[in-house]
Amino acid sequence: MKLNISPKTTAVYMRVSTHAQNEEMQRAAAMSYINTHKIPMESVKFYSDHGVSASKLTLLQRKDLMNMLDDIQNGKVNRLICYSRDRLARNTFEYMKILHTFKEHDVEVIYVATNSIPFQANNIVLEALLSMFTQQEAMTIQMRKSDSHKLFPVHIFGYERLKEGNKIEYKLKLEIRNQLTDFFMDCSEVDSPEQLISTLAKYKSLLKRNGDKLLKMLRNPFYAAHHKNSSGYHALHYVEPLISLGIYQLIEQKLLRFRKEIECAFKPVTNDAYIVPYCHCGSIMKLRKIENEAYYSCSHKHKKNQISVAELNQATKEKIKEITQSLSPSLIESKCLNYISRLRKQMVQKRGIIERKINALCLNIAMNHSPLHGSISFSRPYEELQFMKKQQEELKETERNLEQLQQEISQITNVVVQQVQEQLLSENQLRMLCNSLIKNVCVSNEEVIFEIYFKDFMRHGVCPGKEIQYACK
Ligand SMILES: [Zn+2]
């Protein structure tokens, strides 16, 4: 409940990774909004984090963001201006967390980048999808960077990089060439996951590389003097091939077939849970360790209420599987599309109203202004006109963005849902998904209860919001 009737306090949040220029841009975009909407400067507070890449640091490590969230929680801020979604968070999990703080405290959020789609206060699913878009974009940029790295690696095991003028060539190192060839050939001949794992173990010591690195080599077409992108394989003429593309593809098929077993054998040891659980008393559970086993227990009064990380993660994984199997892409799509077309209609209506106002104002100015009158009477309607024209422009931009989103939405929902259902997820993606789908995990003495988001998108309501999934001993 809000007791103070004071005008809105506006926060401006900026995050810059390296360039000072970048901050200027974010500040200018925010200032332009503040000026056009006549927000008094004394009610504006600036927060900025520097030299911080959101993709690398956790929320807690971004000091000013935390300060701002604190101020929001203490009711000191009720409007936020930010350049774009990716300034706040680079993964859905963090974004959802921040989103909940906004919702809880009724914060009006405004994104000021010209291509930003407005904040969807009433559609959390759409906001989640939009944040996934942002991540996808960040991933594409990363991919482009890594593409050039893949084409011209600075170091690659087994090769010597020769540079002459602008020409770069890669030659195999003679001393290791035979051993490397044997490694690839042996791997291409295995018939079972066990054989593959023991082959990897053998070459671990021979080549002095760990299992992860060996697997990476097997998955790198550079050794067949090829590069792979979305349009297929391309020969790299400046690379001396160690194996043929045929052998490479044969190995690739085997790695795919034995994927699960390999993952198990080379899985990194996880110490923490996908989602930190709550105790039934409401307090967050604490991670502890006894010898080699990590487990969570109540940090408050119920020390005996425990669950091991392995058990909890297993239960979470099963829940995710169940949720994703009942997640309906067509349902998500149609709901989002309906919502967007409603928004578009609203925008068109708003724009119509503004257009009529502009026309009336122009007529008014033309009728009442003559060069004989002082300029004072003219400046006010003129300012008003400028303001309305700016609003009109903003609405047009929003309409265009919504139209684009409408076109993209089926694409993105299909990709996301398909990946999820086929379980082609990396450990990190799985973590991200857990946090986007599961709101809370509560551990009581006998059960684990999952509270989930996206209830409206399940087929036949297979997944109720709360469900007992797993019983402890
Ligand atoms: Zn407790």
mmCIF file of N, CA, C and O and ligand atoms in Angstrom, residues 279-283 298-302 305, ligand 1:
data_model
loop_
_atom_site.group_PDB
_atom_site.id
_atom_site.type_symbol
_atom_site.label_atom_id
_atom_site.label_comp_id
_atom_site.label_asym_id
_atom_site.label_seq_id
_atom_site.Cartn_x
_atom_site.Cartn_y
_atom_site.Cartn_z
ATOM 1 N N CYS A 279 12.298 -23.401 2.557
ATOM 2 C CA CYS A 279 11.768 -24.331 3.544
ATOM 3 C C CYS A 279 10.270 -24.054 3.658
ATOM 4 O O CYS A 279 9.799 -22.977 3.288
ATOM 5 N N HIS A 280 9.499 -25.009 4.192
ATOM 6 C CA HIS A 280 8.050 -24.790 4.334
ATOM 7 C C HIS A 280 7.745 -23.611 5.244
ATOM 8 O O HIS A 280 6.669 -23.034 5.195
ATOM 9 N N CYS A 281 8.730 -23.200 6.081
ATOM 10 C CA CYS A 281 8.502 -22.045 6.965
ATOM 11 C C CYS A 281 8.683 -20.732 6.218
ATOM 12 O O CYS A 281 8.462 -19.652 6.761
ATOM 13 N N GLY A 282 9.124 -20.805 4.973
ATOM 14 C CA GLY A 282 9.244 -19.580 4.188
ATOM 15 C C GLY A 282 10.664 -19.049 4.100
ATOM 16 O O GLY A 282 10.953 -18.169 3.308
ATOM 17 N N SER A 283 11.574 -19.581 4.929
ATOM 18 C CA SER A 283 12.936 -19.053 4.826
ATOM 19 C C SER A 283 13.712 -19.811 3.748
ATOM 20 O O SER A 283 13.451 -20.986 3.472
ATOM 21 N N CYS A 298 17.168 -25.982 6.141
ATOM 22 C CA CYS A 298 16.520 -24.729 6.543
ATOM 23 C C CYS A 298 17.524 -23.853 7.279
ATOM 24 O O CYS A 298 18.299 -24.336 8.099
ATOM 25 N N SER A 299 17.503 -22.556 6.964
ATOM 26 C CA SER A 299 18.443 -21.664 7.627
ATOM 27 C C SER A 299 17.822 -21.088 8.893
ATOM 28 O O SER A 299 18.436 -20.342 9.624
ATOM 29 N N HIS A 300 16.582 -21.464 9.115
ATOM 30 C CA HIS A 300 15.884 -20.871 10.259
ATOM 31 C C HIS A 300 15.792 -21.851 11.422
ATOM 32 O O HIS A 300 16.707 -21.959 12.213
ATOM 33 N N LYS A 301 14.713 -22.589 11.503
ATOM 34 C CA LYS A 301 14.530 -23.443 12.693
ATOM 35 C C LYS A 301 14.554 -24.937 12.393
ATOM 36 O O LYS A 301 14.648 -25.758 13.283
ATOM 37 N N HIS A 302 14.408 -25.250 11.098
ATOM 38 C CA HIS A 302 14.199 -26.671 10.800
ATOM 39 C C HIS A 302 15.429 -27.311 10.190
ATOM 40 O O HIS A 302 15.423 -27.687 9.032
ATOM 41 N N ASN A 305 15.092 -30.446 8.190
ATOM 42 C CA ASN A 305 14.459 -30.429 6.872
ATOM 43 C C ASN A 305 15.551 -30.262 5.816
ATOM 44 O O ASN A 305 16.051 -29.161 5.595
HETATM 45 ZN ZN ZN B 1 12.298 -23.803 8.084
#
